[in-house]
Amino acid sequence: MELPESRTRTGRWNQAWWGAGAFFVVALVFFGFFFDYGLAVFDEGILLQGIQLEAEGRMDFAKFCHYSSQYRWFALFFPDGQPNLEVVRAVWVVIRSATAALIFLISAMVVPKRWAWVPVVL
């Protein structure tokens, strides 16, 4: 007995990828609205200072305990050691949108298809 393609693992993955792509685009638009305002308003100064210290090779881990790995990745965008707020915000928009797509992909494999959007919205 053959199952319809929408009930097979391959069919579910194909549908999930389309949904994840849609959520990625919607999240890009949504987070893009906050680009000028900021996505982490209270942490942007700390983030920029940590990126600058990491790019210069003098990271003080006593001060920055929760962002240290993120500083290293952001510092790759600024080899001269001077971070740019617009670039940091653009990277955050893409990272958060990719996170929304990943959450949808995971939830589409775990919960019924009609409810897979709920974890992304929450």
Tab-separated table of C-alpha atoms in Angstrom:
chain	number	residue	atom	x	y	z
A	1	MET	CA	0.000	0.000	0.000
A	2	GLU	CA	1.496	3.293	-1.133
A	3	LEU	CA	1.075	6.425	0.905
A	4	PRO	CA	0.341	9.729	-0.810
A	5	GLU	CA	3.483	11.810	-1.192
A	6	SER	CA	2.282	14.385	1.341
A	7	ARG	CA	2.295	11.617	3.979
A	8	THR	CA	5.810	10.351	3.250
A	9	ARG	CA	8.980	11.699	4.797
A	10	THR	CA	10.190	13.121	1.464
A	11	GLY	CA	6.891	14.849	0.783
A	12	ARG	CA	6.855	16.325	4.264
A	13	TRP	CA	10.411	17.618	3.877
A	14	ASN	CA	9.571	19.259	0.539
A	15	GLN	CA	6.558	20.991	2.055
A	16	ALA	CA	8.565	21.964	5.135
A	17	TRP	CA	11.310	23.569	3.020
A	18	TRP	CA	8.761	25.711	1.196
A	19	GLY	CA	7.248	26.763	4.506
A	20	ALA	CA	10.664	27.491	5.990
A	21	GLY	CA	11.539	29.639	2.989
A	22	ALA	CA	8.295	31.542	3.384
A	23	PHE	CA	8.939	32.093	7.085
A	24	PHE	CA	12.488	33.245	6.303
A	25	VAL	CA	11.183	35.896	3.902
A	26	VAL	CA	8.415	36.999	6.285
A	27	ALA	CA	10.902	37.207	9.156
A	28	LEU	CA	13.322	39.232	6.990
A	29	VAL	CA	10.560	41.733	6.317
A	30	PHE	CA	9.404	41.772	9.957
A	31	PHE	CA	12.862	42.216	11.476
A	32	GLY	CA	13.762	44.637	8.686
A	33	PHE	CA	11.141	47.030	10.049
A	34	PHE	CA	13.192	47.273	13.254
A	35	PHE	CA	16.515	47.827	11.469
A	36	ASP	CA	16.628	51.582	12.159
A	37	TYR	CA	15.391	51.180	15.716
A	38	GLY	CA	17.615	48.268	16.672
A	39	LEU	CA	17.066	44.620	17.457
A	40	ALA	CA	18.876	44.542	20.790
A	41	VAL	CA	18.654	48.164	21.854
A	42	PHE	CA	20.109	47.779	25.341
A	43	ASP	CA	22.929	45.454	24.241
A	44	GLU	CA	24.185	47.145	21.070
A	45	GLY	CA	26.873	49.216	22.786
A	46	ILE	CA	28.188	46.224	24.698
A	47	LEU	CA	28.085	44.174	21.503
A	48	LEU	CA	30.012	46.776	19.489
A	49	GLN	CA	32.634	47.167	22.222
A	50	GLY	CA	33.071	43.397	22.445
A	51	ILE	CA	33.463	43.135	18.670
A	52	GLN	CA	36.083	45.874	18.717
A	53	LEU	CA	38.037	44.239	21.551
A	54	GLU	CA	37.859	40.817	19.875
A	55	ALA	CA	39.004	42.226	16.519
A	56	GLU	CA	41.947	43.895	18.250
A	57	GLY	CA	42.817	40.665	20.072
A	58	ARG	CA	42.347	41.996	23.587
A	59	MET	CA	39.089	40.414	24.716
A	60	ASP	CA	38.416	40.768	28.429
A	61	PHE	CA	36.448	37.659	29.360
A	62	ALA	CA	35.823	38.946	32.882
A	63	LYS	CA	33.568	41.673	31.463
A	64	PHE	CA	31.916	39.832	28.605
A	65	CYS	CA	30.795	36.414	29.707
A	66	HIS	CA	27.688	35.746	27.632
A	67	TYR	CA	28.521	37.138	24.183
A	68	SER	CA	32.114	35.978	23.775
A	69	SER	CA	31.510	33.476	20.961
A	70	GLN	CA	29.247	35.918	19.175
A	71	TYR	CA	31.918	38.605	19.335
A	72	ARG	CA	34.375	36.337	17.541
A	73	TRP	CA	31.975	35.697	14.651
A	74	PHE	CA	31.021	39.347	14.303
A	75	ALA	CA	34.690	40.385	14.435
A	76	LEU	CA	35.249	38.465	11.178
A	77	PHE	CA	33.199	41.168	9.421
A	78	PHE	CA	35.477	43.926	10.758
A	79	PRO	CA	39.153	43.013	10.286
A	80	ASP	CA	40.200	46.625	10.921
A	81	GLY	CA	38.720	46.485	14.436
A	82	GLN	CA	36.098	49.193	13.912
A	83	PRO	CA	32.596	47.683	14.010
A	84	ASN	CA	29.776	49.211	11.997
A	85	LEU	CA	26.341	49.295	13.627
A	86	GLU	CA	24.458	48.907	10.329
A	87	VAL	CA	26.374	45.757	9.406
A	88	VAL	CA	25.808	44.272	12.869
A	89	ARG	CA	22.077	44.983	12.629
A	90	ALA	CA	21.897	43.489	9.112
A	91	VAL	CA	23.631	40.324	10.309
A	92	TRP	CA	21.203	40.121	13.238
A	93	VAL	CA	18.240	40.402	10.845
A	94	VAL	CA	19.550	37.484	8.769
A	95	ILE	CA	20.425	35.380	11.835
A	96	ARG	CA	17.024	35.880	13.436
A	97	SER	CA	15.238	35.138	10.157
A	98	ALA	CA	17.260	31.946	9.712
A	99	THR	CA	16.353	30.987	13.280
A	100	ALA	CA	12.654	31.408	12.467
A	101	ALA	CA	13.042	29.181	9.396
A	102	LEU	CA	14.925	26.547	11.396
A	103	ILE	CA	12.270	26.531	14.114
A	104	PHE	CA	9.610	25.991	11.451
A	105	LEU	CA	11.584	23.127	9.868
A	106	ILE	CA	11.952	21.368	13.203
A	107	SER	CA	8.349	21.889	14.232
A	108	ALA	CA	7.082	20.711	10.823
A	109	MET	CA	8.731	17.354	11.488
A	110	VAL	CA	7.365	17.063	15.029
A	111	VAL	CA	3.824	18.444	15.050
A	112	PRO	CA	1.004	18.234	12.493
A	113	LYS	CA	1.505	20.462	9.465
A	114	ARG	CA	-1.330	22.835	10.282
A	115	TRP	CA	0.239	23.657	13.676
A	116	ALA	CA	3.885	23.950	12.597
A	117	TRP	CA	3.699	27.744	12.414
A	118	VAL	CA	2.793	28.157	16.101
A	119	PRO	CA	6.332	27.744	17.562
A	120	VAL	CA	7.685	30.300	15.092
A	121	VAL	CA	5.117	32.910	16.048
A	122	LEU	CA	5.544	32.306	19.750
